[in-house]
GROMACS .gro file of N, CA, C and O in nm:
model
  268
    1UNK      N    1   6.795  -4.729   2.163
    1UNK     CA    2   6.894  -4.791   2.078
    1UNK      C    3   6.944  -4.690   1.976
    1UNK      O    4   6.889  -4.580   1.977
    2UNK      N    5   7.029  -4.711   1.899
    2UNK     CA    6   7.116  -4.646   1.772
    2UNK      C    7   7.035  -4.584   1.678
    2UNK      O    8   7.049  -4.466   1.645
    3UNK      N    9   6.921  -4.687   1.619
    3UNK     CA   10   6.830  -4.617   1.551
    3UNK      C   11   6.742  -4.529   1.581
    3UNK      O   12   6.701  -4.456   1.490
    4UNK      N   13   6.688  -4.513   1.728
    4UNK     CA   14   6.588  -4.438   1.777
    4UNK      C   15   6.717  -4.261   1.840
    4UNK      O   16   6.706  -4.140   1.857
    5UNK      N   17   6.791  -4.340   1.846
    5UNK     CA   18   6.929  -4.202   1.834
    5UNK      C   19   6.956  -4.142   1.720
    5UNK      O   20   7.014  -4.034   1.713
    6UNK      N   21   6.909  -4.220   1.604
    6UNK     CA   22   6.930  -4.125   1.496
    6UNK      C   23   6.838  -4.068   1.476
    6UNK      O   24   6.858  -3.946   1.471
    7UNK      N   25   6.715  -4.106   1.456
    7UNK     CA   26   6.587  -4.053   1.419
    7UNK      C   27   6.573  -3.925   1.523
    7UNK      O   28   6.564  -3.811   1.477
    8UNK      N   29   6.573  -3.946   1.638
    8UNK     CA   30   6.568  -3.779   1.715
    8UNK      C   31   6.596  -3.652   1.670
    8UNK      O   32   6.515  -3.564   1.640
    9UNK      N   33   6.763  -3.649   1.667
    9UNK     CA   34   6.817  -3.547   1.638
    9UNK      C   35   6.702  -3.503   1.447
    9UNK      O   36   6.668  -3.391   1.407
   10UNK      N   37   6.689  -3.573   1.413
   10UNK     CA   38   6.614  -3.579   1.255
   10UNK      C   39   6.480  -3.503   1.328
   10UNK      O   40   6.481  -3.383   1.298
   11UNK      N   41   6.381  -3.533   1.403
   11UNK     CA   42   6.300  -3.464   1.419
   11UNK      C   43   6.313  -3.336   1.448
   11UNK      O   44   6.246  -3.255   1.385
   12UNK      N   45   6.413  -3.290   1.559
   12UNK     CA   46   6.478  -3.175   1.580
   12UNK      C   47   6.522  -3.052   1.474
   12UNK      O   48   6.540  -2.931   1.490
   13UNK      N   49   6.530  -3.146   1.352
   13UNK     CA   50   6.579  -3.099   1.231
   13UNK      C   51   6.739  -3.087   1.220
   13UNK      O   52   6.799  -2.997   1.163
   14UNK      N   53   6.792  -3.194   1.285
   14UNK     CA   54   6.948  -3.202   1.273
   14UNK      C   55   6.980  -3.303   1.183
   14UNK      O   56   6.895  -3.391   1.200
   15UNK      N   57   7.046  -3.331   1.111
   15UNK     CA   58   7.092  -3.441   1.019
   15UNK      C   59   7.205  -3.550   1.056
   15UNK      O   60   7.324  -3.535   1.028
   16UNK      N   61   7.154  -3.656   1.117
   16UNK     CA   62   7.238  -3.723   1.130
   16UNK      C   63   7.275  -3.881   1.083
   16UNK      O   64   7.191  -3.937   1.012
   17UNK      N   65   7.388  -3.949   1.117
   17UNK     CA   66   7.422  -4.069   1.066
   17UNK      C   67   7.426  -4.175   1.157
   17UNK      O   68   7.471  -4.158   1.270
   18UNK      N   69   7.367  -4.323   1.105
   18UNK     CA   70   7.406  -4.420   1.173
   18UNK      C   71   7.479  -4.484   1.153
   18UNK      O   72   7.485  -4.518   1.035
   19UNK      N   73   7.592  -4.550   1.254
   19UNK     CA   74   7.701  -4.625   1.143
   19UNK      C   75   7.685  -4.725   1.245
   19UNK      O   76   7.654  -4.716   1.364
   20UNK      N   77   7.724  -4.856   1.146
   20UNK     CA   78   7.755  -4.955   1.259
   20UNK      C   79   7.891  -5.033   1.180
   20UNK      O   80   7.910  -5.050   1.060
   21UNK      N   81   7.952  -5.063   1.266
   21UNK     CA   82   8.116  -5.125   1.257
   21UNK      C   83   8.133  -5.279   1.313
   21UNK      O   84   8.040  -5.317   1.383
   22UNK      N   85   8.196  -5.333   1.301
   22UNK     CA   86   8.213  -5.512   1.372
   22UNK      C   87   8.412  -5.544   1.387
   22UNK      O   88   8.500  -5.501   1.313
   23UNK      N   89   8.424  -5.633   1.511
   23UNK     CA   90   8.515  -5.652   1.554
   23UNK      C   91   8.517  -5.769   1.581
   23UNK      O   92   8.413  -5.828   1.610
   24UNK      N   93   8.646  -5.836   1.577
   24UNK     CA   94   8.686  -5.993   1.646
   24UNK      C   95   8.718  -5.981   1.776
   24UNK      O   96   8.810  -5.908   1.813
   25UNK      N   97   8.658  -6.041   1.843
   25UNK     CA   98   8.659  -6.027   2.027
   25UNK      C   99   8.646  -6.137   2.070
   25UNK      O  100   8.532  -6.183   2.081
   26UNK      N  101   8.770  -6.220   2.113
   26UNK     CA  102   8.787  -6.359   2.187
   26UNK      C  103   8.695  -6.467   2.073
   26UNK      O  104   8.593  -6.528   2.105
   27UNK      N  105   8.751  -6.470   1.957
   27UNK     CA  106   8.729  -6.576   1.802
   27UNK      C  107   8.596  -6.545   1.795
   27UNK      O  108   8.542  -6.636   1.733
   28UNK      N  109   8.464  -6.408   1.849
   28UNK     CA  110   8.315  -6.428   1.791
   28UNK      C  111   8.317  -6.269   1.759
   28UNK      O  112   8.362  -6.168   1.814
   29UNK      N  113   8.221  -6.306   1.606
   29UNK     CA  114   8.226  -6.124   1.568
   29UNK      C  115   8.160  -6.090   1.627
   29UNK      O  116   8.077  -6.174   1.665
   30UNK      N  117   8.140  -5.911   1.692
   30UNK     CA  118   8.066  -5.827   1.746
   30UNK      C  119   8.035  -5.724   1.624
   30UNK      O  120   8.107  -5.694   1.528
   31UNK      N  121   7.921  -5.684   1.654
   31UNK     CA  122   7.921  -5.532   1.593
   31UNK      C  123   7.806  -5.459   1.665
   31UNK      O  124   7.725  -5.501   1.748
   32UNK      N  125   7.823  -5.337   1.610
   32UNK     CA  126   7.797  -5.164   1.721
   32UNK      C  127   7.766  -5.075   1.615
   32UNK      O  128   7.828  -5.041   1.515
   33UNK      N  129   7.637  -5.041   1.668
   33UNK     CA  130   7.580  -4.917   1.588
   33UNK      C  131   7.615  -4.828   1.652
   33UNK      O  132   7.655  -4.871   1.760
   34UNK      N  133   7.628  -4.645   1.639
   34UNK     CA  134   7.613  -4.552   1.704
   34UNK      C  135   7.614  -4.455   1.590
   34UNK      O  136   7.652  -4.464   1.473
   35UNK      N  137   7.549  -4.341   1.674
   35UNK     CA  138   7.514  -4.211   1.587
   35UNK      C  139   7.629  -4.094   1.575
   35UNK      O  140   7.708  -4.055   1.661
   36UNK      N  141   7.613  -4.055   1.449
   36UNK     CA  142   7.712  -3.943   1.439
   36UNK      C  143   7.628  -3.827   1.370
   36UNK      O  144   7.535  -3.834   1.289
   37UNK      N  145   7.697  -3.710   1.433
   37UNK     CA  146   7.655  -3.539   1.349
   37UNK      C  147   7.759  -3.477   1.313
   37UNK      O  148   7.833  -3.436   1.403
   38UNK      N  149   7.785  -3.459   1.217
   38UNK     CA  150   7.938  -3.334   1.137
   38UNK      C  151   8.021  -3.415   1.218
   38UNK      O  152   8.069  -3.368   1.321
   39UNK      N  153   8.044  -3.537   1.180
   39UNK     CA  154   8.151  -3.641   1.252
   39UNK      C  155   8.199  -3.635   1.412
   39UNK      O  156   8.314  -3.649   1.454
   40UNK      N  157   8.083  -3.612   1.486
   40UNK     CA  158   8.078  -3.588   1.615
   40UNK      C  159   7.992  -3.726   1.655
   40UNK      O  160   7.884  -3.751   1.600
   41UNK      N  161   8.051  -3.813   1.755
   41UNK     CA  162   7.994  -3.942   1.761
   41UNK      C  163   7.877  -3.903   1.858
   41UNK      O  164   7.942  -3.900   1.962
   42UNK      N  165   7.755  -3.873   1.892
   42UNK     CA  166   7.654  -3.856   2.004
   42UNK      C  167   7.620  -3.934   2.080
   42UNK      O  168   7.583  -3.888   2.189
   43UNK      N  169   7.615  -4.114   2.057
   43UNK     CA  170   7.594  -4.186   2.172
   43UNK      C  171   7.652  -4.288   2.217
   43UNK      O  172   7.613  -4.383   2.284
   44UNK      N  173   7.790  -4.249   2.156
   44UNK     CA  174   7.925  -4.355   2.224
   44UNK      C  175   8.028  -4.232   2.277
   44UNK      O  176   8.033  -4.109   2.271
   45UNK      N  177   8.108  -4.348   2.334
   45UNK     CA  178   8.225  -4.299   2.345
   45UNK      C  179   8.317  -4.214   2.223
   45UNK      O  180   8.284  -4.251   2.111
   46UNK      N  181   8.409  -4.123   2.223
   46UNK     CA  182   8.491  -4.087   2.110
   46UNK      C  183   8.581  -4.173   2.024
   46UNK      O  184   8.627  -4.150   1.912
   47UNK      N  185   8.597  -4.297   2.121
   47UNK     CA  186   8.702  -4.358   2.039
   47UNK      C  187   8.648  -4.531   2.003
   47UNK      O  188   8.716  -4.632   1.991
   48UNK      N  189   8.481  -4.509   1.992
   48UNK     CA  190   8.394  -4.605   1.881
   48UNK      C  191   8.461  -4.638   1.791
   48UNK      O  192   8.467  -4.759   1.770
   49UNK      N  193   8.532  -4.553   1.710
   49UNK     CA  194   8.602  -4.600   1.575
   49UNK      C  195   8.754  -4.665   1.621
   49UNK      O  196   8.799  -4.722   1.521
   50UNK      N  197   8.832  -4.676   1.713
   50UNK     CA  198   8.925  -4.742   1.754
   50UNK      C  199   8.869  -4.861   1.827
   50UNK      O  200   8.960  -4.928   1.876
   51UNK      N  201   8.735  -4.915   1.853
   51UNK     CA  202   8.736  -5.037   1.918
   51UNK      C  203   8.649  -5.069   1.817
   51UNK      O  204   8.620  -5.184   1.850
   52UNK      N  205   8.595  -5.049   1.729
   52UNK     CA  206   8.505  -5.136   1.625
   52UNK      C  207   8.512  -5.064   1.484
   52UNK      O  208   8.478  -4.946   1.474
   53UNK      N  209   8.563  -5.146   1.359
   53UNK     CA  210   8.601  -5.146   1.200
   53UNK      C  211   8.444  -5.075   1.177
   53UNK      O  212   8.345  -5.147   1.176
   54UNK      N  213   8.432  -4.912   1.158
   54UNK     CA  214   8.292  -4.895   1.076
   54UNK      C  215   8.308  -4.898   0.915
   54UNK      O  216   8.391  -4.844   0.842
   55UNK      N  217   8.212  -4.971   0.893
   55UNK     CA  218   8.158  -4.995   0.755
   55UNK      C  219   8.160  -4.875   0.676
   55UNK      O  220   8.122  -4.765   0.716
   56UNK      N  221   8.223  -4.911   0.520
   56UNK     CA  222   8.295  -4.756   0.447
   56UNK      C  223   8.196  -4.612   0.485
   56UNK      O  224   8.244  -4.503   0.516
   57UNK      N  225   8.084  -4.637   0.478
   57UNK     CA  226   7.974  -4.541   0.453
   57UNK      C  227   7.882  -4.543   0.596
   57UNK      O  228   7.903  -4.624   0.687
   58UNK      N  229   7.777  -4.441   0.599
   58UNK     CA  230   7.651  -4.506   0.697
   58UNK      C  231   7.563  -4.522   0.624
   58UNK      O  232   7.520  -4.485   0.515
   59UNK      N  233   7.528  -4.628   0.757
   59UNK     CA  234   7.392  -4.714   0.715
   59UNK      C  235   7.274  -4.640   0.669
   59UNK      O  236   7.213  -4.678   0.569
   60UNK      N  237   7.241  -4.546   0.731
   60UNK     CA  238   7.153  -4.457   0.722
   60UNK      C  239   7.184  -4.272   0.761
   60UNK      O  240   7.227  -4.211   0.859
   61UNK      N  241   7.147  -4.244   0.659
   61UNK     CA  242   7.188  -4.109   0.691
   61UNK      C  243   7.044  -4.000   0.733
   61UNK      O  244   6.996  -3.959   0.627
   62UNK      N  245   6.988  -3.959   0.823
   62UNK     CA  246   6.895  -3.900   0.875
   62UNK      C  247   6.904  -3.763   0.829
   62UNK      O  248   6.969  -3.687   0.900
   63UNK      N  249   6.839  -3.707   0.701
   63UNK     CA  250   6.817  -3.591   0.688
   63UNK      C  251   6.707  -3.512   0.797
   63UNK      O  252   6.636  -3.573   0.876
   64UNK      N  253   6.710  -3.352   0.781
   64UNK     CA  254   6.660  -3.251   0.916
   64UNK      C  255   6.506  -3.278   0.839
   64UNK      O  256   6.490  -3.246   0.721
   65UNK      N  257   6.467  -3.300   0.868
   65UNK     CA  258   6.316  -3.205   0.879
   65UNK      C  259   6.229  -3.108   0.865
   65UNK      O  260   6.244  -3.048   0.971
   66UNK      N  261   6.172  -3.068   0.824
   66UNK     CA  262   6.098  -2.937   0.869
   66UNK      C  263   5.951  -2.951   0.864
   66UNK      O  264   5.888  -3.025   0.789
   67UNK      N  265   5.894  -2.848   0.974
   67UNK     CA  266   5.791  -2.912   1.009
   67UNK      C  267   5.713  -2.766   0.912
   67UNK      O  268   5.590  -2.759   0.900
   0.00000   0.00000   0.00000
């Protein structure tokens, strides 16, 4: 899932973001997490932000690591 996609790249020591966004789809809300790095979406499609409204900020932002 979204969260276990963010946390990875974080072990790796990459810093990344989770965002999740919500949409009206046939009168019931949906919403969609997915991960982003230096605004590079990693486990959606590119155009996540044209099919679902993300929320101003992310949810969680996954700083790198070091071991």
């Amino acid at each position: 899932d979204s969260n276990d996609a963010a946390n990875f790249p974080a072990h790796r020591g990459i810093a990344s973001e989770l965002h999740i966004g919500g949409r009206r789809q046939e009168g019931r809300f949906e919403a969609h997490a997915w991960v982003e790095y230096a605004g590079e979406v990693l486990n959606d499609s590119d155009d996540v932000h044209q099919r679902y409204a993300p929320f101003d900020r992310p949810i969680v932002s996954g700083e790198a690591r070091t071991r």
